[in-house]
XYZ file of C-alpha atoms in Angstrom:
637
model
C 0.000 0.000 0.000
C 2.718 2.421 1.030
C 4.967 1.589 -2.137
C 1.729 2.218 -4.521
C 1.393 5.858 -2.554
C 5.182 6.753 -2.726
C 5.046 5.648 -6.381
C 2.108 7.890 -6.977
C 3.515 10.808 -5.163
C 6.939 10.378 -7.200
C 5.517 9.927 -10.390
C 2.948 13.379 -9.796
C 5.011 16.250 -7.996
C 7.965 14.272 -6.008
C 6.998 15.645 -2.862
C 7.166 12.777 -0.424
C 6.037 13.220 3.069
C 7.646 10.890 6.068
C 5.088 7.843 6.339
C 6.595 6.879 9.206
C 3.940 7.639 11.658
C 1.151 6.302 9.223
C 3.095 2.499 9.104
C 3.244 2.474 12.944
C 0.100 3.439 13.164
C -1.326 1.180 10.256
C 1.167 -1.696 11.875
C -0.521 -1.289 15.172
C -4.096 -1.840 14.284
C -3.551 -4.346 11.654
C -1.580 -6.834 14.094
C -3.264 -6.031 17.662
C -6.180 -6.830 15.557
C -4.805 -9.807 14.480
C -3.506 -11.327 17.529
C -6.832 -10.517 19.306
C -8.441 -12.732 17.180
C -6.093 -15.710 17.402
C -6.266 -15.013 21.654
C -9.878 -15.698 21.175
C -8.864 -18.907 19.101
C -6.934 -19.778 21.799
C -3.682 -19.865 19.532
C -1.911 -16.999 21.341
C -0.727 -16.388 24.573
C 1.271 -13.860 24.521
C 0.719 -9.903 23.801
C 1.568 -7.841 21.148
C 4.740 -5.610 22.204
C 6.005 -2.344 21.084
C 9.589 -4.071 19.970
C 7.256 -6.211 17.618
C 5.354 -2.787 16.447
C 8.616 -1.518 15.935
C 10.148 -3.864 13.847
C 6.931 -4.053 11.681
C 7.346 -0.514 11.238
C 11.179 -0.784 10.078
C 10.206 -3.248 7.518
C 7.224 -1.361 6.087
C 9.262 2.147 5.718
C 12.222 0.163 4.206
C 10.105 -1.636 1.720
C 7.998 1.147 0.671
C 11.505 3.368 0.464
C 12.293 1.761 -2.465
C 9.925 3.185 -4.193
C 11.635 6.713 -3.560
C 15.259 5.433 -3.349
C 14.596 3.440 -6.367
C 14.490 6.766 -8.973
C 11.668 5.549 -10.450
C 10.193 8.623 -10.964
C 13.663 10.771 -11.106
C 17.096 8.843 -12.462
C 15.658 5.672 -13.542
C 12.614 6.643 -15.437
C 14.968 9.391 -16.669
C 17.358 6.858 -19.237
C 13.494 5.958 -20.715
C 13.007 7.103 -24.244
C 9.721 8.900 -22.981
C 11.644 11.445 -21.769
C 14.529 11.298 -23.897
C 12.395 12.692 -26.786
C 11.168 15.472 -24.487
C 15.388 16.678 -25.006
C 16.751 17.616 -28.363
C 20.086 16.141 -27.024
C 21.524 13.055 -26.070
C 18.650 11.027 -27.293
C 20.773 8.064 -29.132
C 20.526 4.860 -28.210
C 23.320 4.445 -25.765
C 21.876 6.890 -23.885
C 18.647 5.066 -23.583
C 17.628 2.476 -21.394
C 13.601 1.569 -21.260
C 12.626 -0.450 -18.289
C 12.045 -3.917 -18.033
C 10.995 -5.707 -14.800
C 13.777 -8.131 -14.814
C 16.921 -5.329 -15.279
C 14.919 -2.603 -12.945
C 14.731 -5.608 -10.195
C 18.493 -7.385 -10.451
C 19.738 -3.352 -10.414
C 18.232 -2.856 -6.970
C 18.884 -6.016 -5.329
C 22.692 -5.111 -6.103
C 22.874 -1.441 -4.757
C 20.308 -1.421 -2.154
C 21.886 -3.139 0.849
C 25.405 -1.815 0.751
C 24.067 1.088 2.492
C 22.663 -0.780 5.121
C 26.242 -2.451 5.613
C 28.154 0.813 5.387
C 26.387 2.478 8.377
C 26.129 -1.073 10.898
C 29.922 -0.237 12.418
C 28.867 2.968 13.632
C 25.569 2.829 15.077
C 26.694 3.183 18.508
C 28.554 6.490 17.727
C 25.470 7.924 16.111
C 22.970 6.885 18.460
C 24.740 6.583 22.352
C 28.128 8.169 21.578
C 26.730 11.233 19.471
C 23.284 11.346 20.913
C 21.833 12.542 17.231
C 18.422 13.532 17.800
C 16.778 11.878 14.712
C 13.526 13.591 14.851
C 11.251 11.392 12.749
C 12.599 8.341 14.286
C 12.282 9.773 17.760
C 8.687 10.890 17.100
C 8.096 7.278 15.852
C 9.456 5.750 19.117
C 7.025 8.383 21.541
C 3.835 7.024 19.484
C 4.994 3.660 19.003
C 5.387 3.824 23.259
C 2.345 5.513 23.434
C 0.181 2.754 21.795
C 1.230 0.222 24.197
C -0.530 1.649 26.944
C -3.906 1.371 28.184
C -4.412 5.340 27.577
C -2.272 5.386 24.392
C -4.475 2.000 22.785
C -7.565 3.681 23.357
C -6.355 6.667 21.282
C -4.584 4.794 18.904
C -8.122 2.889 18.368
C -10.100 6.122 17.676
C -6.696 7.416 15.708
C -7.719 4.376 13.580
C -11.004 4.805 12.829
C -10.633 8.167 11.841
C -7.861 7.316 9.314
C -10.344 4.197 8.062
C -13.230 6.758 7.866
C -10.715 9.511 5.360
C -9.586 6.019 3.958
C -13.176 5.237 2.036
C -14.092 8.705 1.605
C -10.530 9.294 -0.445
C -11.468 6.389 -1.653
C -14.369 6.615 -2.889
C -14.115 10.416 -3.925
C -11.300 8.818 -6.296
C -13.409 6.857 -8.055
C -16.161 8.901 -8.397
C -13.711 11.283 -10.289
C -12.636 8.627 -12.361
C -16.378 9.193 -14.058
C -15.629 12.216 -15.423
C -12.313 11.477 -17.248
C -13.691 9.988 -20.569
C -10.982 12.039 -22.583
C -7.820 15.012 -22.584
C -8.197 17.012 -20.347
C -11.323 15.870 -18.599
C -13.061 15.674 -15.283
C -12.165 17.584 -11.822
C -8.313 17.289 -12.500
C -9.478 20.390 -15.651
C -12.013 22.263 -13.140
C -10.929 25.898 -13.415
C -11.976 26.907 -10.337
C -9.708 29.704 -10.331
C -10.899 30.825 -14.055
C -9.949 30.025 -17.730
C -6.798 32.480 -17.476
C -5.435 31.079 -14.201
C -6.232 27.832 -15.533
C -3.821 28.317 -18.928
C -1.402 29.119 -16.164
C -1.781 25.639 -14.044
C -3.472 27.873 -11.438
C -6.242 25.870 -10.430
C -7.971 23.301 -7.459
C -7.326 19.602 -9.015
C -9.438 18.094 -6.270
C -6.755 15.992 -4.836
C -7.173 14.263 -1.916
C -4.008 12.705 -1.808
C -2.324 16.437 -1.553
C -4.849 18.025 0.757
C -3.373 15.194 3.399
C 0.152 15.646 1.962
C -0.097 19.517 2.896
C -1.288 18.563 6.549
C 1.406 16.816 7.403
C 4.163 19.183 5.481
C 4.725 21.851 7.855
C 3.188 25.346 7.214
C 6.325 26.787 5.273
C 6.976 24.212 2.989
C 3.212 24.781 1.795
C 3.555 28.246 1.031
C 6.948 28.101 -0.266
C 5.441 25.785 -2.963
C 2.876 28.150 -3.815
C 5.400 31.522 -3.898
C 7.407 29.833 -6.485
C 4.277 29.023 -8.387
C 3.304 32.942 -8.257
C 7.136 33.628 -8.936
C 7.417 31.364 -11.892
C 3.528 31.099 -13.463
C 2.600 33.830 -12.873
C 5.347 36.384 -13.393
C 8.162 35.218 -14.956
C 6.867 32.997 -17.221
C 4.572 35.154 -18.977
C 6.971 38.133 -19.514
C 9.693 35.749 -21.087
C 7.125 34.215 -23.285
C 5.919 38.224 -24.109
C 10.212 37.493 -25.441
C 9.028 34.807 -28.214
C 10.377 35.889 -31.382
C 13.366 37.412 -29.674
C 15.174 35.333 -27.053
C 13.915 32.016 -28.533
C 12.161 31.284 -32.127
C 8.727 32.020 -32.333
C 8.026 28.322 -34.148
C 9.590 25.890 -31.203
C 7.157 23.464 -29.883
C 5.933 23.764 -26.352
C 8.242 20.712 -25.060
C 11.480 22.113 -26.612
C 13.871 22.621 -24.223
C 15.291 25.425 -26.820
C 12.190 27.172 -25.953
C 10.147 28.357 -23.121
C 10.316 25.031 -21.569
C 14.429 25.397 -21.245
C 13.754 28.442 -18.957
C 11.388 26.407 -16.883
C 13.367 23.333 -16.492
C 16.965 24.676 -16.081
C 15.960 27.822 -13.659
C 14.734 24.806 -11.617
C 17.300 23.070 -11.706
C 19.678 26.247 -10.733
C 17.482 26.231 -7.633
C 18.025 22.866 -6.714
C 21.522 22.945 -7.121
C 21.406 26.196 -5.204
C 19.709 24.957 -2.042
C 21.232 21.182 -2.379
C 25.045 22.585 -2.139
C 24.533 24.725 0.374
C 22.983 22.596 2.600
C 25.663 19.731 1.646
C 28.543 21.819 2.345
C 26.784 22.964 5.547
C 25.906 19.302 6.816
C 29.873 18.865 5.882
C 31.026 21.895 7.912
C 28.962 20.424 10.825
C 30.221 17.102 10.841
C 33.710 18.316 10.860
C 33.189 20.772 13.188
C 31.669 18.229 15.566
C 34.198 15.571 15.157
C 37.226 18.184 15.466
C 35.247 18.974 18.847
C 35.372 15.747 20.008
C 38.854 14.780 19.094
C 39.668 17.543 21.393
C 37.555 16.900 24.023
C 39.095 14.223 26.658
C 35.902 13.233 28.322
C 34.580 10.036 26.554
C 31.122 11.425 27.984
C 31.046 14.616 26.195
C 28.554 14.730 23.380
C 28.218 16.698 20.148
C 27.246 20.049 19.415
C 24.272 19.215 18.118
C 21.784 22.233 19.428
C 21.024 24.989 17.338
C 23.500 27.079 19.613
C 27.535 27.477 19.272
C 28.077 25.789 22.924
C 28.453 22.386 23.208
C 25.730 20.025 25.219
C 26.130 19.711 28.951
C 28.115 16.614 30.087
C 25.935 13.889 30.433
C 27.674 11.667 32.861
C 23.996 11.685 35.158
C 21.506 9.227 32.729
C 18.527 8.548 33.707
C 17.728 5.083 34.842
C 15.845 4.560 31.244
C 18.553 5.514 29.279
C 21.049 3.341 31.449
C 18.600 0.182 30.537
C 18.359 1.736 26.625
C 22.165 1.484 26.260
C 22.626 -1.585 27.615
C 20.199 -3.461 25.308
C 21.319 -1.403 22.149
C 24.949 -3.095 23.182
C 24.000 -6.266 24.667
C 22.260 -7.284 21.039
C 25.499 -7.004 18.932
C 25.766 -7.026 14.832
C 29.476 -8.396 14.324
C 31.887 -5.465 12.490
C 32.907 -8.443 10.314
C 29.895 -9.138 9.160
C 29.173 -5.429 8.175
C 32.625 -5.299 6.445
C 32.548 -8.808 4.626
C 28.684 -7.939 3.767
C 29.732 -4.589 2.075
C 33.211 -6.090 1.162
C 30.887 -9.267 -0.871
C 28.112 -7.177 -2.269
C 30.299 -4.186 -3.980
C 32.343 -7.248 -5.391
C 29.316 -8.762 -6.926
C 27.840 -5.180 -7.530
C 30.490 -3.970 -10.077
C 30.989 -7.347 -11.795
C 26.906 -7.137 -12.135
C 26.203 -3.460 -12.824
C 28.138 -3.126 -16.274
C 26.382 -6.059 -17.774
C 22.851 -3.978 -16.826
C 24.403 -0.778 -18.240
C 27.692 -1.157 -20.448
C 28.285 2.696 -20.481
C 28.993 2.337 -16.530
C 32.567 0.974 -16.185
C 33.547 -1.391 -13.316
C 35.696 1.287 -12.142
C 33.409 4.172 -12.229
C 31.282 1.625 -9.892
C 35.030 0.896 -7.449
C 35.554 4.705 -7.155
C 31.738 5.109 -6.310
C 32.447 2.279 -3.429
C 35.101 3.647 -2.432
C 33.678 6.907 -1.502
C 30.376 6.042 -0.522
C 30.604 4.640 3.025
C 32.251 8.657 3.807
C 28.680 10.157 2.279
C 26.328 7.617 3.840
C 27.679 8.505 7.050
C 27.511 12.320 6.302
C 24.023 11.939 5.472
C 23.168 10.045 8.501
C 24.706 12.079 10.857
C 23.575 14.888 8.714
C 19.703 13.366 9.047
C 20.136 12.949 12.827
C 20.835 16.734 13.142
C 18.292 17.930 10.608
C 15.622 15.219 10.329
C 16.624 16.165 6.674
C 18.095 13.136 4.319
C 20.742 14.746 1.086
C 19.806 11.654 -0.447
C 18.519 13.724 -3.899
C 21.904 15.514 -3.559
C 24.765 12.752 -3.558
C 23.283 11.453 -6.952
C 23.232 14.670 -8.709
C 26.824 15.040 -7.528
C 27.185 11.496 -8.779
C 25.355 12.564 -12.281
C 27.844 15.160 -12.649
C 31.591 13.458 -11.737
C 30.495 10.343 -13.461
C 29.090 11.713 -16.327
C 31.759 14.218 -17.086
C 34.280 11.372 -16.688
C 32.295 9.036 -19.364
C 31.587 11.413 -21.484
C 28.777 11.935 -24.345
C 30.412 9.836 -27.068
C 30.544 7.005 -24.171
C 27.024 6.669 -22.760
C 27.855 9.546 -20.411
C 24.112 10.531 -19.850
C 23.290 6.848 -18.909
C 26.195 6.466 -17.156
C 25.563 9.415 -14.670
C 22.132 8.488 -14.295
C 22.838 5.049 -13.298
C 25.850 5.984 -11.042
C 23.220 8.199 -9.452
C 21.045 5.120 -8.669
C 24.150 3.389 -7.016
C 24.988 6.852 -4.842
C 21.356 7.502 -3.764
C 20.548 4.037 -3.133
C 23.610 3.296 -0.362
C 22.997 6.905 1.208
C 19.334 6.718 1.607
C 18.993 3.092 2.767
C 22.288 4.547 5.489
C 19.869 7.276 6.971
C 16.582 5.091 6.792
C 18.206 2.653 9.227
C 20.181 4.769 11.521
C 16.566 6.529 11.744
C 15.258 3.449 12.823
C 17.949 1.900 15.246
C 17.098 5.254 17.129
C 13.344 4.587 17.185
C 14.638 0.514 18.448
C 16.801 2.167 20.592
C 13.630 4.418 22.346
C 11.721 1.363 22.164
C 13.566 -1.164 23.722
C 13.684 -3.178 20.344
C 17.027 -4.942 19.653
C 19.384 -3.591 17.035
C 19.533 -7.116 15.530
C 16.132 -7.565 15.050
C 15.600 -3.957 13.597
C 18.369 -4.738 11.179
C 17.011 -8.141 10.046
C 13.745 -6.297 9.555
C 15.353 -3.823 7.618
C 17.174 -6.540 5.145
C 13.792 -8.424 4.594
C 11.596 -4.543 3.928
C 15.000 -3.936 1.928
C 14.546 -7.076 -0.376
C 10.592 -6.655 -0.564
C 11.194 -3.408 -1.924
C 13.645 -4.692 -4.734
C 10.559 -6.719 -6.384
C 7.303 -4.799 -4.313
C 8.698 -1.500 -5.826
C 9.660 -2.186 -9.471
C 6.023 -4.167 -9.659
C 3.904 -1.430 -9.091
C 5.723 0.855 -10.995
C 5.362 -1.481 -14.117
C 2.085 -1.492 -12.743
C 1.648 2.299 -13.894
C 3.906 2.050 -16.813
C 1.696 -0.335 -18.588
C -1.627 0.674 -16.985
C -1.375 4.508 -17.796
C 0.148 5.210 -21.812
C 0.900 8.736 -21.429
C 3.041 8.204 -18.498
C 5.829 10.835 -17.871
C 4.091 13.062 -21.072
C 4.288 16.798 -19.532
C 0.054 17.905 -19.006
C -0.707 14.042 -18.473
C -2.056 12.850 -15.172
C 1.959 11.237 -14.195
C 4.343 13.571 -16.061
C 7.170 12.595 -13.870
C 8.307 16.031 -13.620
C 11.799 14.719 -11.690
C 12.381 12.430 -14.544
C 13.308 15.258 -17.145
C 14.933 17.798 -14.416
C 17.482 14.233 -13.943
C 17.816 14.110 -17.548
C 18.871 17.359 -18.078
C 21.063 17.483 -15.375
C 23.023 14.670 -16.778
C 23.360 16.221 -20.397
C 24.150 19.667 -18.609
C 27.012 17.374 -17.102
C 28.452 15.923 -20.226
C 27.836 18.449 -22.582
C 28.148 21.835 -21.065
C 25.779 25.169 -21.037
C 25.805 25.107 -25.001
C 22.062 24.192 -25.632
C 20.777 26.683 -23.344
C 18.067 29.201 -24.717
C 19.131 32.834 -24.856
C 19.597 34.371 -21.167
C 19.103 31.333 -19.637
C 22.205 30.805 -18.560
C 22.448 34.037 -17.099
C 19.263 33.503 -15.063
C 20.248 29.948 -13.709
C 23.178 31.718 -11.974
C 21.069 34.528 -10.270
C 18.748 32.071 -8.898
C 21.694 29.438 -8.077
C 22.972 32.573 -5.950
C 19.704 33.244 -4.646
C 18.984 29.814 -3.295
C 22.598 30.094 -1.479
C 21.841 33.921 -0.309
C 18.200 32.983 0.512
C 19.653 29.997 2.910
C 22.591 31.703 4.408
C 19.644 34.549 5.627
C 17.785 31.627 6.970
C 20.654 31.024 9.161
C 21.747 33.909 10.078
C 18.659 35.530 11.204
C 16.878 34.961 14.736
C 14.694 31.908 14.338
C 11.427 33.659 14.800
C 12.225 35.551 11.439
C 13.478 32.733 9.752
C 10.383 30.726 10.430
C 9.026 33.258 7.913
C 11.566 32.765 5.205
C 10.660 30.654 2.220
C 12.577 27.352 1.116
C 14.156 27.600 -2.214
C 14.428 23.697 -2.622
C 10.702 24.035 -2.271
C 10.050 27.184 -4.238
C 11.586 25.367 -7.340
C 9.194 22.118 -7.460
C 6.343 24.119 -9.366
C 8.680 25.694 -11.202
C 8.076 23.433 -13.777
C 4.624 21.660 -13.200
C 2.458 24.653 -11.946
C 0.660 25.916 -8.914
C -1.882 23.604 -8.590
C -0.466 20.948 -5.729
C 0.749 23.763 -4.315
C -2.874 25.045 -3.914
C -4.372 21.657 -2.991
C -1.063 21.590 0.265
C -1.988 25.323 1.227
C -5.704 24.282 1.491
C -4.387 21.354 3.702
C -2.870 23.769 5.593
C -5.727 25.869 6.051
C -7.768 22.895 7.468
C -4.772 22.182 9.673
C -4.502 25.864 10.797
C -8.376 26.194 11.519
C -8.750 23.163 13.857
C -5.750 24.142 15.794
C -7.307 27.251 16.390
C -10.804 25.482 17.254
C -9.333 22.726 19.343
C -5.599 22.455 19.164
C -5.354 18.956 21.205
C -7.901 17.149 19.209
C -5.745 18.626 16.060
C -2.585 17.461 17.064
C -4.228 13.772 18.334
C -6.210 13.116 14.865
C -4.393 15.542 12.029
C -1.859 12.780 11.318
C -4.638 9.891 10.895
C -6.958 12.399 9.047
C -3.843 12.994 6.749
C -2.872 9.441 6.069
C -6.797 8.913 5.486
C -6.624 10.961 2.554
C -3.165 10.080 1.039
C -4.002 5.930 1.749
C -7.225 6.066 -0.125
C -6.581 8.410 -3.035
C -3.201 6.468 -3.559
C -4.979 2.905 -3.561
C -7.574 3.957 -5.948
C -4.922 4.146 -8.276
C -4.647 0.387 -8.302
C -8.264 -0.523 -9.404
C -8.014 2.371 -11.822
C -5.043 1.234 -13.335
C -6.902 -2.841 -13.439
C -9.319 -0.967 -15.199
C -6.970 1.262 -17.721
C -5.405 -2.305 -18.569
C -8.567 -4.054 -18.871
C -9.161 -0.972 -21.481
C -12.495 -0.046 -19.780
C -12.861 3.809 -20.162
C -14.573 5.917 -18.327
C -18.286 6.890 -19.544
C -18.281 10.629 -19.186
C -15.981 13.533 -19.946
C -16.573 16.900 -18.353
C -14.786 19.781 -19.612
C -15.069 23.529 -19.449
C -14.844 26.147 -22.436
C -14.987 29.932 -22.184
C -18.573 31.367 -23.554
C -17.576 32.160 -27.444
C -16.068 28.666 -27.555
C -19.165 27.053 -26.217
C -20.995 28.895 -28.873
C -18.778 27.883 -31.779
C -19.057 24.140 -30.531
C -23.170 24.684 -30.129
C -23.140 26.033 -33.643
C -21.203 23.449 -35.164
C -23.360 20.742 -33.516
C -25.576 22.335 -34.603
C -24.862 22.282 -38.393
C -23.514 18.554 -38.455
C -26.683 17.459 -37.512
């Protein structure tokens, strides 16, 4: 279920929210429910325990983290010749790779676990040692706690049956749209609620569910940072450089041509990205150094990281608490051996860069060695860097990886491919490295045993490897105009990848007139924007928008970003109303809406490949062309 909604949500927008709350939640109900019923067959004795809640959770977030990790709706989609026709560049055949279920499978069973490896030696240092905060996780481990007591089941049980009640109506509102979607541009996803103009300009209510939750669980800032970068690019900047047709670019270039309007669209973006993805890199990087130099120079074993938002380092801790005395000592009495994290990393890369060539040629085995090499230093950055920030650079590794590989290849050599698949291999090590550290600190709050969580993780990990590429060819063959820019998946990610891998092998040549000049002023605004964020007090910064965020509609439009700020609004009224009751049910009313909208998709698509269409299309035309269609009715009959 989770892997069809991540796979929805990547192949729409990209914006992902953590599910972690909604699979311990979901994991919770499902099994006390389950073991209830075998108590009453007399087949269990034995209650259901937060370790066991835990561990279900670990496996459910690593499965359905495939889906994300996985690039199937960023670098892997991105060697497709869907989107290679969408760029006037590098679209020969060695730099295109369709997918197939049995290449898209083998490729993640060899990349995904050496992250999990990489990390296994230093999970005491990040989680007793360090003390790294790990916010999700943490949060995970208080409601996981919280369920498994009298006061915390009965709320969990009403938690439930709110998300079961936003479950069927999602559900059902999902299909009842379906409908209405007998043809282009049909149905509520074409409502112009905003007008015909706005509407031209993707400003508009789609009606979805699934982002009304999404933008209740996003925090307030990320919602409207989304939506200024829809005013910023839709409607402002967009319309005066196409007022430039004629002059900057020719008058005659398709919509799609990235030598055209769409260049401006897609490569500002990406200057954004870039922007806010080095900045916070290099700052995660000063950080880590900073905190190790500190505790190379500290002598007291006891003395912890700097990890508070101030410039003093965290009082010495040698006073735990009783619980954290009995934490530590299961987290270390419940050992992983070193040697097998070494020999498992040591075995898999072996296997890895014998396998990966034969899946994609234009990758060399050494390209693959260096990658190896390298990548047990950035998994830990991004772990420790995701236990300050609750933020994982995941995205940002395999662009750097899309730009050192692909340089190094080269066009003539598959470069484009190459990148894009050595940005699979970066992102899938450094992800999989933050997901579990995440989750040995929610084991860790939970009493769960590191073993046990990593076991989990290995089994959600190898789920994922088949679960994940499924559904995806799911959509691929279900839905034709998958990844087509205006469709209902464009896989907006897909082409911003692309594009970042020809920018890498062939330079700023193809770039549209003033383009060029405009992807540096916002690549230095994303870095200005940032270092204000950090500078200033944190009650002004609060108000300062995300660039990172700012550039998603850059591309697609405004109208997610209207669908979040509305989810915010319904967040923002009920706190007001009854701020308890709001922070209790907000999360289960959220993953209400995202579970049901995101499983409709999997009748809908039984039905797209059963090549039943829907029976009505509604669509809206201004008054004159209503007329002109009335009157040509009219005449034909």
């Amino acid at each position: 279920m989770f892997s069809v909604i991540v796979m929805k949500l990547n192949l729409t927008t990209g914006i992902i929210p953590s599910l972690n709350v909604s699979a311990g939640l979901l994991g919770f109900f499902f099994v006390r429910a389950w073991t209830k019923a075998l108590q009453r067959c007399g087949a269990l004795k034995h209650p259901f325990t937060r370790q066991e809640n835990t561990v279900i959770q670990t496996c459910v977030v690593a499965c359905s983290g495939i889906a994300f990790s996985g690039g199937f709706g960023s670098y892997l989609f991105a060697m497709s010749e869907t989107i290679a026709k969408q760029s006037t560049e590098a679209n020969d055949a060695q730099n295109i790779k369709d997918p197939k279920l049995g290449w898209m499978i083998g490729f993640l069973f060899v990349v995904s676990f050496l992250g999990l490896f990489s990390v296994v030696p230093l999970r005491k240092i990040m989680i007793i040692d360090y003390k790294l905060i790990y916010p999700s996780g943490t949060a995970t481990a208080h409601l996981i706690n919280s369920f498994h007591t009298p006061q915390g089941a009965k709320l969990a049980k009403k938690q439930v049956k709110t998300l079961g009640k936003f479950f069927v109506i999602s559900f059902l509102w999902g299909f009842f749209q379906w409908f209405y979607t007998g043809g282009d541009d049909c149905g509520f996803l074409a409502f112009p609620s905003l007008g015909l103009e706005a509407y031209q300009n993707r400003f508009y209510f789609d009606f979805s569910a699934t982002y009304v939750g999404v933008g209740m669980i996003c925090p307030y800032l990320v919602n409207v940072s989304v939506l200024l970068g829809g005013i910023l690019s839709w409607g402002i900047m967009w319309p005066l450089i196409e007022g430039k047709k004629g002059d900057w670019f020719p008058a005659d270039l398709p919509s799609t041509s990235l030598h055209g309007l769409q260049g401006y669209r897609v490569f500002i973006a990406i200057a954004l990205i870039l922007g806010d993805g080095l900045y916070n890199f290099f700052k995660v990087l000063a950080r880590t150094i900073s905190a190790f130099a500190s505790q190379i120079r500290s002598k007291s074993s006891t003395t912890t990281l700097p990890i508070t938002d101030g410039n003093s380092p965290t009082a010495d801790t040698t006073q735990i608490s009783y619980d954290d005395q009995r934490r530590t000592e299961l987290f270390l009495k419940d050992q992983i051996p070193n040697l097998v994290a070494f020999g498992g990393y040591t075995a898999i890369a072996i296997i890895s860069i014998i396998t990966i060539p034969h899946i994609f040629p234009q990758l060399k085995w050494y390209y693959i060695l260096v990658t190896y090499i390298v990548a047990p230093v950035l998994a830990f950055c991004n772990a420790y860097g995701c236990g300050l920030t609750d933020w994982s650079l995941a995205s940002t590794y395999g662009k750097l990886a899309i730009f050192t590989i692909g340089a190094w290849a080269g066009l003539s050599h598959g470069g484009v491919l190459a990148g894009l698949a050595a940005c699979g291999v970066m992102m899938s090590i450094v992800s999989t490295a933050s997901d579990l550290t995440q989750d040995f600190k929610t084991g860790y709050m939970t009493l769960a045993s590191p073993r046990s969580m990593f076991i989990s993780q290995m089994f959600g990990t190898a789920m994922g490897c088949v679960i994940a590429p499924s559904v995806f060819w799911l959509f691929y063959k279900a839905f034709k105009d998958i990844g087509v820019p205006g469709s209902e998946y464009p896989s907006p990610n897909a082409l911003v990848y692309r594009n970042m891998a020809i920018l890498g092998v062939e330079g700023f040549s193809s770039l549209p007139k003033h383009c060029l000049t405009l992807c540096f002023i916002f690549f230095a605004a994303a870095i200005v924007v940032n270092l204000i964020r950090d500078l200033v007090p944190k009650k002004v910064s609060r108000f300062i928008p995300l660039p990172m965020a700012m550039a998603i509609p850059f591309y697609l439009g405004s109208y997610f970003a209207i669908d979040m700020c509305i989810g915010s609004l319904i967040l923002f009224v009920w706190e007001r109303i009854n701020k308890a009751e709001a922070d209790a049910f907000a999360p289960a009313v959220a993953s209400g809406l995202i579970c049901g909208d995101g499983i409709w998709t999997l009748p809908q698509s039984v039905l797209a490949l059963a090549q039943v269409k829907p029976p009505i299309c509604m669509k809206f035309l201004s008054r004159s062309m209503n007329s002109k269609v009335d009157a040509y009715i009219a005449k034909i009959s």
